[in-house]
PDB file of C-alpha atoms in Angstrom:
ATOM      1  CA  MET A  21      -0.050   0.391   0.265  1.00  0.00           C
ATOM      2  CA  SER A  22       1.454   3.457  -0.947  1.00  0.00           C
ATOM      3  CA  THR A  23       0.694   6.515   1.408  1.00  0.00           C
ATOM      4  CA  VAL A  24       1.858  10.070   1.109  1.00  0.00           C
ATOM      5  CA  ILE A  25       2.339  12.106   4.242  1.00  0.00           C
ATOM      6  CA  LEU A  26       1.973  15.882   4.058  1.00  0.00           C
ATOM      7  CA  SER A  27       3.679  16.933   7.323  1.00  0.00           C
ATOM      8  CA  ALA A  28       3.852  20.177   9.088  1.00  0.00           C
ATOM      9  CA  ALA A  29       6.028  18.717  11.466  1.00  0.00           C
ATOM     10  CA  SER A  30       9.527  20.133  12.533  1.00  0.00           C
ATOM     11  CA  ASP A  31      11.990  20.336  15.386  1.00  0.00           C
ATOM     12  CA  ARG A  32      10.560  23.739  16.153  1.00  0.00           C
ATOM     13  CA  ASN A  33       7.212  21.941  17.320  1.00  0.00           C
ATOM     14  CA  PRO A  34       8.293  18.913  19.575  1.00  0.00           C
ATOM     15  CA  GLY A  35       4.648  18.172  20.099  1.00  0.00           C
ATOM     16  CA  LEU A  36       4.097  17.633  16.356  1.00  0.00           C
ATOM     17  CA  GLN A  37       7.085  15.846  15.579  1.00  0.00           C
ATOM     18  CA  ALA A  38       6.596  13.512  18.131  1.00  0.00           C
ATOM     19  CA  LEU A  39       3.065  12.452  16.499  1.00  0.00           C
ATOM     20  CA  SER A  40       4.811  12.368  13.395  1.00  0.00           C
ATOM     21  CA  ASP A  41       7.245   9.688  14.626  1.00  0.00           C
ATOM     22  CA  LEU A  42       4.408   7.793  16.095  1.00  0.00           C
ATOM     23  CA  LEU A  43       2.680   8.089  12.620  1.00  0.00           C
ATOM     24  CA  LEU A  44       5.491   6.539  10.724  1.00  0.00           C
ATOM     25  CA  THR A  45       6.409   3.703  13.652  1.00  0.00           C
ATOM     26  CA  GLN A  46       2.224   2.571  13.281  1.00  0.00           C
ATOM     27  CA  LEU A  47       2.675   2.524   9.360  1.00  0.00           C
ATOM     28  CA  ASP A  48       5.935   0.619   9.689  1.00  0.00           C
ATOM     29  CA  GLN A  49       4.410  -1.982  11.920  1.00  0.00           C
ATOM     30  CA  ARG A  50       1.695  -2.382   9.490  1.00  0.00           C
ATOM     31  CA  GLY A  51       4.194  -3.344   7.022  1.00  0.00           C
ATOM     32  CA  GLU A  52       3.734  -0.558   4.753  1.00  0.00           C
ATOM     33  CA  ASN A  53       6.845   0.298   3.145  1.00  0.00           C
ATOM     34  CA  GLU A  54       5.903   2.510   0.380  1.00  0.00           C
ATOM     35  CA  VAL A  55       5.559   5.832   2.646  1.00  0.00           C
ATOM     36  CA  LYS A  56       6.790   9.105   0.994  1.00  0.00           C
ATOM     37  CA  LEU A  57       6.857  12.011   3.594  1.00  0.00           C
ATOM     38  CA  PHE A  58       6.785  15.769   2.400  1.00  0.00           C
ATOM     39  CA  ALA A  59       8.429  17.981   5.297  1.00  0.00           C
ATOM     40  CA  LEU A  60       6.491  21.053   4.127  1.00  0.00           C
ATOM     41  CA  ALA A  61       8.191  23.005   6.896  1.00  0.00           C
ATOM     42  CA  GLU A  62      11.502  22.823   5.125  1.00  0.00           C
ATOM     43  CA  ILE A  63       9.964  23.106   1.618  1.00  0.00           C
ATOM     44  CA  LYS A  64       9.535  26.591  -0.133  1.00  0.00           C
ATOM     45  CA  LEU A  65       6.271  26.456  -2.154  1.00  0.00           C
ATOM     46  CA  ALA A  66       4.676  29.056  -3.853  1.00  0.00           C
ATOM     47  CA  TYR A  67       0.827  30.229  -2.538  1.00  0.00           C
ATOM     48  CA  CYS A  68      -1.580  29.497  -4.966  1.00  0.00           C
ATOM     49  CA  GLN A  69      -2.900  32.467  -6.778  1.00  0.00           C
ATOM     50  CA  GLY A  70      -6.260  31.237  -7.916  1.00  0.00           C
ATOM     51  CA  GLU A  71      -5.797  31.695 -11.569  1.00  0.00           C
ATOM     52  CA  PHE A  72      -6.951  28.182 -12.550  1.00  0.00           C
ATOM     53  CA  ASP A  73      -4.380  27.805 -14.924  1.00  0.00           C
ATOM     54  CA  CYS A  74      -4.058  23.894 -13.748  1.00  0.00           C
ATOM     55  CA  TRP A  75      -7.577  24.038 -14.883  1.00  0.00           C
ATOM     56  CA  VAL A  76      -7.938  25.856 -18.173  1.00  0.00           C
ATOM     57  CA  LYS A  77      -4.136  26.678 -19.669  1.00  0.00           C
ATOM     58  CA  THR A  78      -2.119  23.837 -18.705  1.00  0.00           C
ATOM     59  CA  PRO A  79      -4.526  20.955 -17.310  1.00  0.00           C
ATOM     60  CA  GLY A  80      -3.400  19.215 -14.369  1.00  0.00           C
ATOM     61  CA  VAL A  81      -0.108  21.269 -13.913  1.00  0.00           C
ATOM     62  CA  CYS A  82       0.400  24.331 -11.952  1.00  0.00           C
ATOM     63  CA  ARG A  83       2.101  27.226 -13.152  1.00  0.00           C
ATOM     64  CA  ALA A  84       4.412  27.484 -10.667  1.00  0.00           C
ATOM     65  CA  HIS A  85       7.344  25.039 -11.036  1.00  0.00           C
ATOM     66  CA  ASP A  86       8.518  23.562  -7.409  1.00  0.00           C
ATOM     67  CA  GLU A  87       8.593  20.540  -5.552  1.00  0.00           C
ATOM     68  CA  GLU A  88       4.324  20.795  -5.859  1.00  0.00           C
ATOM     69  CA  GLN A  89       4.874  19.176  -8.983  1.00  0.00           C
ATOM     70  CA  HIS A  90       6.135  16.133  -7.207  1.00  0.00           C
ATOM     71  CA  ILE A  91       3.939  16.297  -4.363  1.00  0.00           C
ATOM     72  CA  VAL A  92       1.218  15.989  -6.625  1.00  0.00           C
ATOM     73  CA  SER A  93       2.685  13.290  -8.724  1.00  0.00           C
ATOM     74  CA  ALA A  94       2.980  11.192  -5.526  1.00  0.00           C
ATOM     75  CA  ILE A  95      -0.677  11.622  -4.526  1.00  0.00           C
ATOM     76  CA  HIS A  96      -1.596  10.612  -7.917  1.00  0.00           C
ATOM     77  CA  ASP A  97       0.057   7.532  -7.393  1.00  0.00           C
ATOM     78  CA  ALA A  98      -0.748   6.935  -3.797  1.00  0.00           C
ATOM     79  CA  GLN A  99      -3.750   5.046  -2.426  1.00  0.00           C
ATOM     80  CA  THR A 100      -3.855   7.006   0.814  1.00  0.00           C
ATOM     81  CA  LEU A 101      -2.687  10.401   1.732  1.00  0.00           C
ATOM     82  CA  ILE A 102      -2.242  11.940   5.380  1.00  0.00           C
ATOM     83  CA  LEU A 103      -2.558  15.507   6.134  1.00  0.00           C
ATOM     84  CA  LEU A 104      -0.564  15.826   9.593  1.00  0.00           C
ATOM     85  CA  ASP A 105      -0.446  19.342  10.912  1.00  0.00           C
ATOM     86  CA  GLU A 106      -1.177  21.659  13.918  1.00  0.00           C
ATOM     87  CA  VAL A 107      -4.629  22.556  13.970  1.00  0.00           C
ATOM     88  CA  THR A 108      -5.446  26.445  13.101  1.00  0.00           C
ATOM     89  CA  PHE A 109      -8.713  27.965  13.520  1.00  0.00           C
ATOM     90  CA  GLY A 110      -9.910  24.827  13.055  1.00  0.00           C
ATOM     91  CA  GLY A 111      -8.344  24.232  10.049  1.00  0.00           C
ATOM     92  CA  HIS A 112      -5.054  23.897   8.505  1.00  0.00           C
ATOM     93  CA  SER A 113      -2.040  25.726   9.219  1.00  0.00           C
ATOM     94  CA  THR A 114      -0.402  27.997   6.265  1.00  0.00           C
ATOM     95  CA  THR A 115       2.204  25.192   5.675  1.00  0.00           C
ATOM     96  CA  ILE A 116      -0.019  22.447   4.927  1.00  0.00           C
ATOM     97  CA  LYS A 117      -2.326  24.881   2.978  1.00  0.00           C
ATOM     98  CA  ARG A 118       0.483  25.977   0.566  1.00  0.00           C
ATOM     99  CA  ALA A 119       0.416  22.310  -0.745  1.00  0.00           C
ATOM    100  CA  GLN A 120      -3.266  21.500  -0.480  1.00  0.00           C
ATOM    101  CA  ASP A 121      -4.386  24.592  -2.463  1.00  0.00           C
ATOM    102  CA  ARG A 122      -2.363  23.463  -5.283  1.00  0.00           C
ATOM    103  CA  LEU A 123      -4.073  20.098  -5.227  1.00  0.00           C
ATOM    104  CA  ILE A 124      -7.308  21.178  -7.433  1.00  0.00           C
ATOM    105  CA  CYS A 125      -5.319  20.195 -10.197  1.00  0.00           C
ATOM    106  CA  LEU A 126      -6.067  16.676  -9.542  1.00  0.00           C
ATOM    107  CA  LEU A 127      -9.363  17.407 -10.588  1.00  0.00           C
ATOM    108  CA  THR A 128     -11.396  19.034 -13.536  1.00  0.00           C
ATOM    109  CA  PRO A 129     -13.047  22.582 -13.748  1.00  0.00           C
ATOM    110  CA  PHE A 130     -16.308  20.561 -14.929  1.00  0.00           C
ATOM    111  CA  PHE A 131     -19.308  20.115 -12.262  1.00  0.00           C
ATOM    112  CA  GLU A 132     -20.941  17.146 -11.150  1.00  0.00           C
ATOM    113  CA  LYS A 133     -23.712  16.458  -8.396  1.00  0.00           C
ATOM    114  CA  ARG A 134     -22.558  14.042  -5.666  1.00  0.00           C
ATOM    115  CA  LEU A 135     -24.474  13.856  -1.987  1.00  0.00           C
ATOM    116  CA  SER A 136     -26.807  16.521  -3.062  1.00  0.00           C
ATOM    117  CA  LEU A 137     -24.118  18.942  -3.899  1.00  0.00           C
ATOM    118  CA  THR A 138     -22.122  20.410  -6.627  1.00  0.00           C
ATOM    119  CA  HIS A 139     -18.859  19.563  -6.866  1.00  0.00           C
ATOM    120  CA  HIS A 140     -15.817  19.286  -9.453  1.00  0.00           C
ATOM    121  CA  GLY A 141     -15.106  15.944 -11.171  1.00  0.00           C
ATOM    122  CA  ALA A 142     -12.090  13.767 -10.981  1.00  0.00           C
ATOM    123  CA  ARG A 143      -9.200  14.306 -13.488  1.00  0.00           C
ATOM    124  CA  TYR A 144      -7.622  10.888 -12.785  1.00  0.00           C
ATOM    125  CA  ASP A 145      -9.627   7.376 -11.957  1.00  0.00           C
ATOM    126  CA  GLN A 146      -8.048   6.225  -8.991  1.00  0.00           C
ATOM    127  CA  PRO A 147      -8.273   9.153  -6.006  1.00  0.00           C
ATOM    128  CA  SER A 148      -6.495   8.245  -2.933  1.00  0.00           C
ATOM    129  CA  ASN A 149      -8.241   7.795   0.679  1.00  0.00           C
ATOM    130  CA  LEU A 150      -7.764  11.099   2.503  1.00  0.00           C
ATOM    131  CA  LEU A 151      -6.839  10.868   6.331  1.00  0.00           C
ATOM    132  CA  ALA A 152      -6.264  14.296   8.534  1.00  0.00           C
ATOM    133  CA  LEU A 153      -4.446  13.971  11.767  1.00  0.00           C
ATOM    134  CA  GLY A 154      -4.511  17.198  13.751  1.00  0.00           C
ATOM    135  CA  TRP A 155      -2.469  18.211  16.870  1.00  0.00           C
ATOM    136  CA  LEU A 156      -3.225  20.560  19.521  1.00  0.00           C
ATOM    137  CA  ARG A 157      -1.393  21.984  22.805  1.00  0.00           C
ATOM    138  CA  SER A 158      -4.339  21.668  24.844  1.00  0.00           C
ATOM    139  CA  PRO A 159      -7.896  20.140  24.303  1.00  0.00           C
ATOM    140  CA  ASP A 160     -10.248  22.639  22.177  1.00  0.00           C
ATOM    141  CA  ALA A 161     -13.877  20.895  21.322  1.00  0.00           C
ATOM    142  CA  ALA A 162     -14.875  23.326  18.778  1.00  0.00           C
ATOM    143  CA  GLN A 163     -11.451  23.380  16.762  1.00  0.00           C
ATOM    144  CA  THR A 164     -11.611  19.347  16.785  1.00  0.00           C
ATOM    145  CA  GLU A 165     -15.246  19.802  15.515  1.00  0.00           C
ATOM    146  CA  THR A 166     -14.379  21.846  12.931  1.00  0.00           C
ATOM    147  CA  TRP A 167     -11.287  19.905  12.025  1.00  0.00           C
ATOM    148  CA  ARG A 168     -13.394  17.009  11.466  1.00  0.00           C
ATOM    149  CA  ALA A 169     -15.777  18.429   9.379  1.00  0.00           C
ATOM    150  CA  LEU A 170     -13.407  20.487   7.232  1.00  0.00           C
ATOM    151  CA  ALA A 171     -11.905  17.303   6.894  1.00  0.00           C
ATOM    152  CA  ASP A 172     -14.769  15.165   5.711  1.00  0.00           C
ATOM    153  CA  ALA A 173     -15.871  18.071   3.107  1.00  0.00           C
ATOM    154  CA  ASN A 174     -12.213  17.997   1.581  1.00  0.00           C
ATOM    155  CA  ALA A 175     -12.895  14.078   1.339  1.00  0.00           C
ATOM    156  CA  VAL A 176     -16.086  14.538  -0.625  1.00  0.00           C
ATOM    157  CA  ASN A 177     -14.421  17.377  -2.801  1.00  0.00           C
ATOM    158  CA  MET A 178     -11.241  14.916  -3.638  1.00  0.00           C
ATOM    159  CA  LEU A 179     -13.649  12.138  -4.244  1.00  0.00           C
ATOM    160  CA  ALA A 180     -11.724  10.119  -1.663  1.00  0.00           C
ATOM    161  CA  PRO A 181     -13.119   6.298  -1.196  1.00  0.00           C
ATOM    162  CA  ARG A 182     -12.181   6.407   2.371  1.00  0.00           C
ATOM    163  CA  ALA A 183     -11.761   9.378   4.975  1.00  0.00           C
ATOM    164  CA  ALA A 184     -11.214   9.788   8.848  1.00  0.00           C
ATOM    165  CA  ALA A 185      -9.964  12.706  11.025  1.00  0.00           C
ATOM    166  CA  GLU A 186      -8.514  12.638  14.512  1.00  0.00           C
ATOM    167  CA  VAL A 187      -6.815  15.249  16.857  1.00  0.00           C
ATOM    168  CA  VAL A 188      -4.886  14.482  19.693  1.00  0.00           C
ATOM    169  CA  ASP A 189      -3.344  17.007  22.133  1.00  0.00           C
ATOM    170  CA  ASP A 190      -0.299  17.345  24.649  1.00  0.00           C
ATOM    171  CA  GLY A 191      -2.676  16.869  27.877  1.00  0.00           C
ATOM    172  CA  GLN A 192      -3.596  13.345  26.607  1.00  0.00           C
ATOM    173  CA  ARG A 193      -0.560  11.834  25.161  1.00  0.00           C
ATOM    174  CA  GLU A 194      -1.557   8.275  26.424  1.00  0.00           C
ATOM    175  CA  ARG A 195      -4.371   8.175  23.797  1.00  0.00           C
ATOM    176  CA  TRP A 196      -2.076   9.190  20.842  1.00  0.00           C
ATOM    177  CA  SER A 197      -1.615   5.538  19.657  1.00  0.00           C
ATOM    178  CA  GLU A 198      -5.328   4.601  19.680  1.00  0.00           C
ATOM    179  CA  SER A 199      -6.130   7.940  17.630  1.00  0.00           C
ATOM    180  CA  VAL A 200      -3.666   6.803  14.870  1.00  0.00           C
ATOM    181  CA  ARG A 201      -4.890   3.583  14.966  1.00  0.00           C
ATOM    182  CA  ARG A 202      -8.287   4.634  14.946  1.00  0.00           C
ATOM    183  CA  LEU A 203      -7.136   6.708  12.035  1.00  0.00           C
ATOM    184  CA  LEU A 204      -5.240   4.189   9.839  1.00  0.00           C
ATOM    185  CA  ASP A 205      -8.094   1.311  10.157  1.00  0.00           C
ATOM    186  CA  THR A 206     -10.953   3.521   9.237  1.00  0.00           C
ATOM    187  CA  GLN A 207     -13.370   2.079   6.745  1.00  0.00           C
ATOM    188  CA  GLU A 208     -15.631   5.168   6.853  1.00  0.00           C
ATOM    189  CA  GLN A 209     -16.834   6.711   3.317  1.00  0.00           C
ATOM    190  CA  PRO A 210     -16.871  10.785   3.537  1.00  0.00           C
ATOM    191  CA  GLY A 211     -20.037  12.417   3.466  1.00  0.00           C
ATOM    192  CA  GLY A 212     -21.870  10.317   5.605  1.00  0.00           C
ATOM    193  CA  ASP A 213     -23.777  12.825   7.663  1.00  0.00           C
ATOM    194  CA  ILE A 214     -24.909  14.909   4.450  1.00  0.00           C
ATOM    195  CA  GLU A 215     -28.712  14.667   4.032  1.00  0.00           C
ATOM    196  CA  GLY A 216     -29.082  17.281   1.271  1.00  0.00           C
ATOM    197  CA  ARG A 217     -28.724  21.030   0.814  1.00  0.00           C
ATOM    198  CA  LYS A 218     -31.578  22.397   3.006  1.00  0.00           C
ATOM    199  CA  PRO A 219     -29.927  21.590   6.562  1.00  0.00           C
ATOM    200  CA  LEU A 220     -26.577  22.877   5.339  1.00  0.00           C
ATOM    201  CA  ARG A 221     -28.240  26.232   4.016  1.00  0.00           C
ATOM    202  CA  GLU A 222     -30.152  26.577   7.427  1.00  0.00           C
ATOM    203  CA  ALA A 223     -26.797  26.078   8.995  1.00  0.00           C
ATOM    204  CA  LEU A 224     -24.840  28.798   7.116  1.00  0.00           C
ATOM    205  CA  LEU A 225     -27.703  31.090   7.526  1.00  0.00           C
ATOM    206  CA  GLU A 226     -27.483  30.751  11.290  1.00  0.00           C
ATOM    207  CA  ALA A 227     -23.781  30.948  11.157  1.00  0.00           C
ATOM    208  CA  ALA A 228     -24.246  34.433   9.616  1.00  0.00           C
ATOM    209  CA  ARG A 229     -26.920  35.815  11.511  1.00  0.00           C
ATOM    210  CA  PRO A 230     -26.133  39.139  13.179  1.00  0.00           C
ATOM    211  CA  ALA A 231     -25.677  39.458  17.001  1.00  0.00           C
ATOM    212  CA  PRO A 232     -28.976  40.417  18.747  1.00  0.00           C
ATOM    213  CA  ASN A 233     -27.138  43.739  20.596  1.00  0.00           C
ATOM    214  CA  PRO A 234     -24.970  46.100  18.530  1.00  0.00           C
ATOM    215  CA  PRO A 235     -22.129  47.056  19.916  1.00  0.00           C
ATOM    216  CA  ALA A 236     -22.196  49.852  22.534  1.00  0.00           C
ATOM    217  CA  THR A 237     -19.527  51.732  21.284  1.00  0.00           C
ATOM    218  CA  PRO A 238     -19.626  53.331  17.991  1.00  0.00           C
ATOM    219  CA  VAL A 239     -17.505  52.060  15.154  1.00  0.00           C
ATOM    220  CA  ARG A 240     -15.214  55.097  14.049  1.00  0.00           C
ATOM    221  CA  HIS A 241     -12.467  52.983  12.189  1.00  0.00           C
ATOM    222  CA  CYS A 242     -12.708  49.903  10.147  1.00  0.00           C
ATOM    223  CA  ALA A 243      -9.940  47.743   8.757  1.00  0.00           C
ATOM    224  CA  LEU A 244     -10.539  45.661   5.682  1.00  0.00           C
ATOM    225  CA  LEU A 245      -8.067  42.822   4.727  1.00  0.00           C
ATOM    226  CA  ILE A 246      -8.588  41.262   1.162  1.00  0.00           C
ATOM    227  CA  GLY A 247      -7.717  37.617   1.744  1.00  0.00           C
ATOM    228  CA  SER A 248      -7.360  37.010  -2.057  1.00  0.00           C
ATOM    229  CA  PRO A 249      -3.885  35.890  -3.218  1.00  0.00           C
ATOM    230  CA  LYS A 250      -4.630  37.435  -6.850  1.00  0.00           C
ATOM    231  CA  HIS A 251      -2.665  40.493  -8.154  1.00  0.00           C
ATOM    232  CA  LYS A 252      -4.628  44.037  -7.031  1.00  0.00           C
ATOM    233  CA  GLY A 253      -7.668  44.816  -8.980  1.00  0.00           C
ATOM    234  CA  THR A 254      -8.134  41.331 -10.178  1.00  0.00           C
ATOM    235  CA  SER A 255     -10.469  39.767  -7.544  1.00  0.00           C
ATOM    236  CA  ALA A 256     -13.750  39.564  -6.414  1.00  0.00           C
ATOM    237  CA  SER A 257     -12.924  39.876  -2.994  1.00  0.00           C
ATOM    238  CA  GLU A 258     -11.465  43.359  -3.707  1.00  0.00           C
ATOM    239  CA  ALA A 259     -14.357  44.146  -5.727  1.00  0.00           C
ATOM    240  CA  ILE A 260     -16.560  43.295  -2.531  1.00  0.00           C
ATOM    241  CA  THR A 261     -14.425  45.050  -0.197  1.00  0.00           C
ATOM    242  CA  ARG A 262     -14.385  48.438  -2.072  1.00  0.00           C
ATOM    243  CA  ALA A 263     -17.923  48.318  -2.240  1.00  0.00           C
ATOM    244  CA  LEU A 264     -17.971  47.601   1.508  1.00  0.00           C
ATOM    245  CA  GLN A 265     -15.403  50.920   1.810  1.00  0.00           C
ATOM    246  CA  LEU A 266     -17.894  53.098   0.216  1.00  0.00           C
ATOM    247  CA  ARG A 267     -20.996  52.220   2.257  1.00  0.00           C
ATOM    248  CA  PHE A 268     -18.511  52.722   5.614  1.00  0.00           C
ATOM    249  CA  THR A 269     -17.332  55.901   4.396  1.00  0.00           C
ATOM    250  CA  GLU A 270     -20.880  57.203   3.755  1.00  0.00           C
ATOM    251  CA  LEU A 271     -21.745  56.241   7.444  1.00  0.00           C
ATOM    252  CA  GLY A 272     -19.036  58.388   8.319  1.00  0.00           C
ATOM    253  CA  VAL A 273     -16.686  55.432   9.441  1.00  0.00           C
ATOM    254  CA  GLU A 274     -12.728  55.985   8.671  1.00  0.00           C
ATOM    255  CA  THR A 275     -11.451  52.769   6.953  1.00  0.00           C
ATOM    256  CA  GLU A 276      -8.200  51.367   5.711  1.00  0.00           C
ATOM    257  CA  VAL A 277      -7.678  48.547   3.300  1.00  0.00           C
ATOM    258  CA  PHE A 278      -4.886  45.865   3.191  1.00  0.00           C
ATOM    259  CA  PHE A 279      -4.165  42.847   1.480  1.00  0.00           C
ATOM    260  CA  SER A 280      -2.947  39.516   2.470  1.00  0.00           C
ATOM    261  CA  THR A 281      -0.118  39.740  -0.005  1.00  0.00           C
ATOM    262  CA  GLN A 282       1.150  42.442   2.293  1.00  0.00           C
ATOM    263  CA  PHE A 283       2.134  39.485   4.696  1.00  0.00           C
ATOM    264  CA  VAL A 284       4.102  37.591   2.394  1.00  0.00           C
ATOM    265  CA  HIS A 285       7.587  38.899   3.693  1.00  0.00           C
ATOM    266  CA  GLU A 286       7.352  39.196   7.449  1.00  0.00           C
ATOM    267  CA  GLY A 287       9.026  42.202   8.791  1.00  0.00           C
ATOM    268  CA  GLY A 288       8.460  45.922  10.017  1.00  0.00           C
ATOM    269  CA  LYS A 289       5.707  46.519   7.168  1.00  0.00           C
ATOM    270  CA  ALA A 290       4.068  43.492   8.066  1.00  0.00           C
ATOM    271  CA  GLN A 291       3.814  44.142  11.600  1.00  0.00           C
ATOM    272  CA  ALA A 292       3.002  47.693  11.063  1.00  0.00           C
ATOM    273  CA  ILE A 293      -0.039  46.459   9.211  1.00  0.00           C
ATOM    274  CA  ALA A 294      -1.017  43.753  12.064  1.00  0.00           C
ATOM    275  CA  ARG A 295      -0.721  46.867  14.549  1.00  0.00           C
ATOM    276  CA  SER A 296      -3.036  48.976  12.411  1.00  0.00           C
ATOM    277  CA  ILE A 297      -5.799  45.961  12.281  1.00  0.00           C
ATOM    278  CA  ALA A 298      -5.590  45.467  15.855  1.00  0.00           C
ATOM    279  CA  GLU A 299      -5.867  48.951  17.007  1.00  0.00           C
ATOM    280  CA  ALA A 300      -9.193  49.140  14.545  1.00  0.00           C
ATOM    281  CA  ASP A 301     -12.883  49.341  16.140  1.00  0.00           C
ATOM    282  CA  LEU A 302     -14.074  46.736  13.565  1.00  0.00           C
ATOM    283  CA  PHE A 303     -12.000  44.156  11.458  1.00  0.00           C
ATOM    284  CA  VAL A 304     -13.372  42.980   8.070  1.00  0.00           C
ATOM    285  CA  LEU A 305     -12.106  40.028   6.433  1.00  0.00           C
ATOM    286  CA  VAL A 306     -13.126  39.327   2.552  1.00  0.00           C
ATOM    287  CA  THR A 307     -11.844  36.192   1.150  1.00  0.00           C
ATOM    288  CA  PRO A 308     -12.506  33.618  -0.912  1.00  0.00           C
ATOM    289  CA  LEU A 309     -12.482  30.060  -0.004  1.00  0.00           C
ATOM    290  CA  TYR A 310      -9.580  27.745  -1.250  1.00  0.00           C
ATOM    291  CA  VAL A 311     -10.311  23.957  -0.563  1.00  0.00           C
ATOM    292  CA  ASP A 312     -13.145  24.753   1.674  1.00  0.00           C
ATOM    293  CA  ALA A 313     -10.922  26.833   4.070  1.00  0.00           C
ATOM    294  CA  PHE A 314      -9.107  30.272   4.008  1.00  0.00           C
ATOM    295  CA  PRO A 315      -6.219  30.383   1.446  1.00  0.00           C
ATOM    296  CA  ALA A 316      -2.801  29.552   2.788  1.00  0.00           C
ATOM    297  CA  LEU A 317      -1.709  33.232   2.398  1.00  0.00           C
ATOM    298  CA  THR A 318      -4.695  34.599   4.233  1.00  0.00           C
ATOM    299  CA  THR A 319      -4.108  31.880   7.210  1.00  0.00           C
ATOM    300  CA  HIS A 320      -0.528  33.266   7.172  1.00  0.00           C
ATOM    301  CA  ALA A 321      -2.076  36.801   7.444  1.00  0.00           C
TER     302      ALA A 321
END
């Protein structure tokens, strides 16, 4: 059985590195000798820019030529893909997301209906199983629930035959082996809890419902962050942000607009922008979703 691991583990995170070692040990004990691990913390990858060249200009091939080509090729040939990561906002860290965002070349731009929902079809005949193993410093039920739901959605999108997600934390290391074993043993098919579009739509509307009581302090300064990694002036996120900026201005609210691309290079400028956002009365993030979550660059910002 061939397995590919996209790992965010490194010596800078001892907890996640220990989980990586445990995962590799259990795979070896199962006799899985075709395991390829990509240590993404040590690999420099370009961010996905959402230009869809890998769909319409060079089908199956990203315009950025780096290690991602080898990652995509390995996943194409693998029976199982394992994502090993530190749970971040309930989802993946920038380290994993840089690679995951660029896996859409394994799909086609054409649509089909699966599990009552609209999804892209597979470009190739044998999609990989998708397993997500997350690590937290301490227990967090809400993040754990989001992680599992996101992993299931990703598996549905990628047409994974089998899927599972587990989250462990440093407070309960004695349970790690059991969690990893349960992850590797799974026979679950993704999307088992999806009953149709209506419940999902109702949940989305409920999540977007405004708070019943407006803030007591009036909003005088609003910071807006455009999450799209596309060039300035080319994204739907920027168009929405500019429309919001106009309305805030009409209400007498001072606005500042920032771009996630301003955080590519960490340093004084990025820190100054972060301080400006932190000092605002209101923070508005306008972003696309890549693979059902924030783009890697947005998470980094």
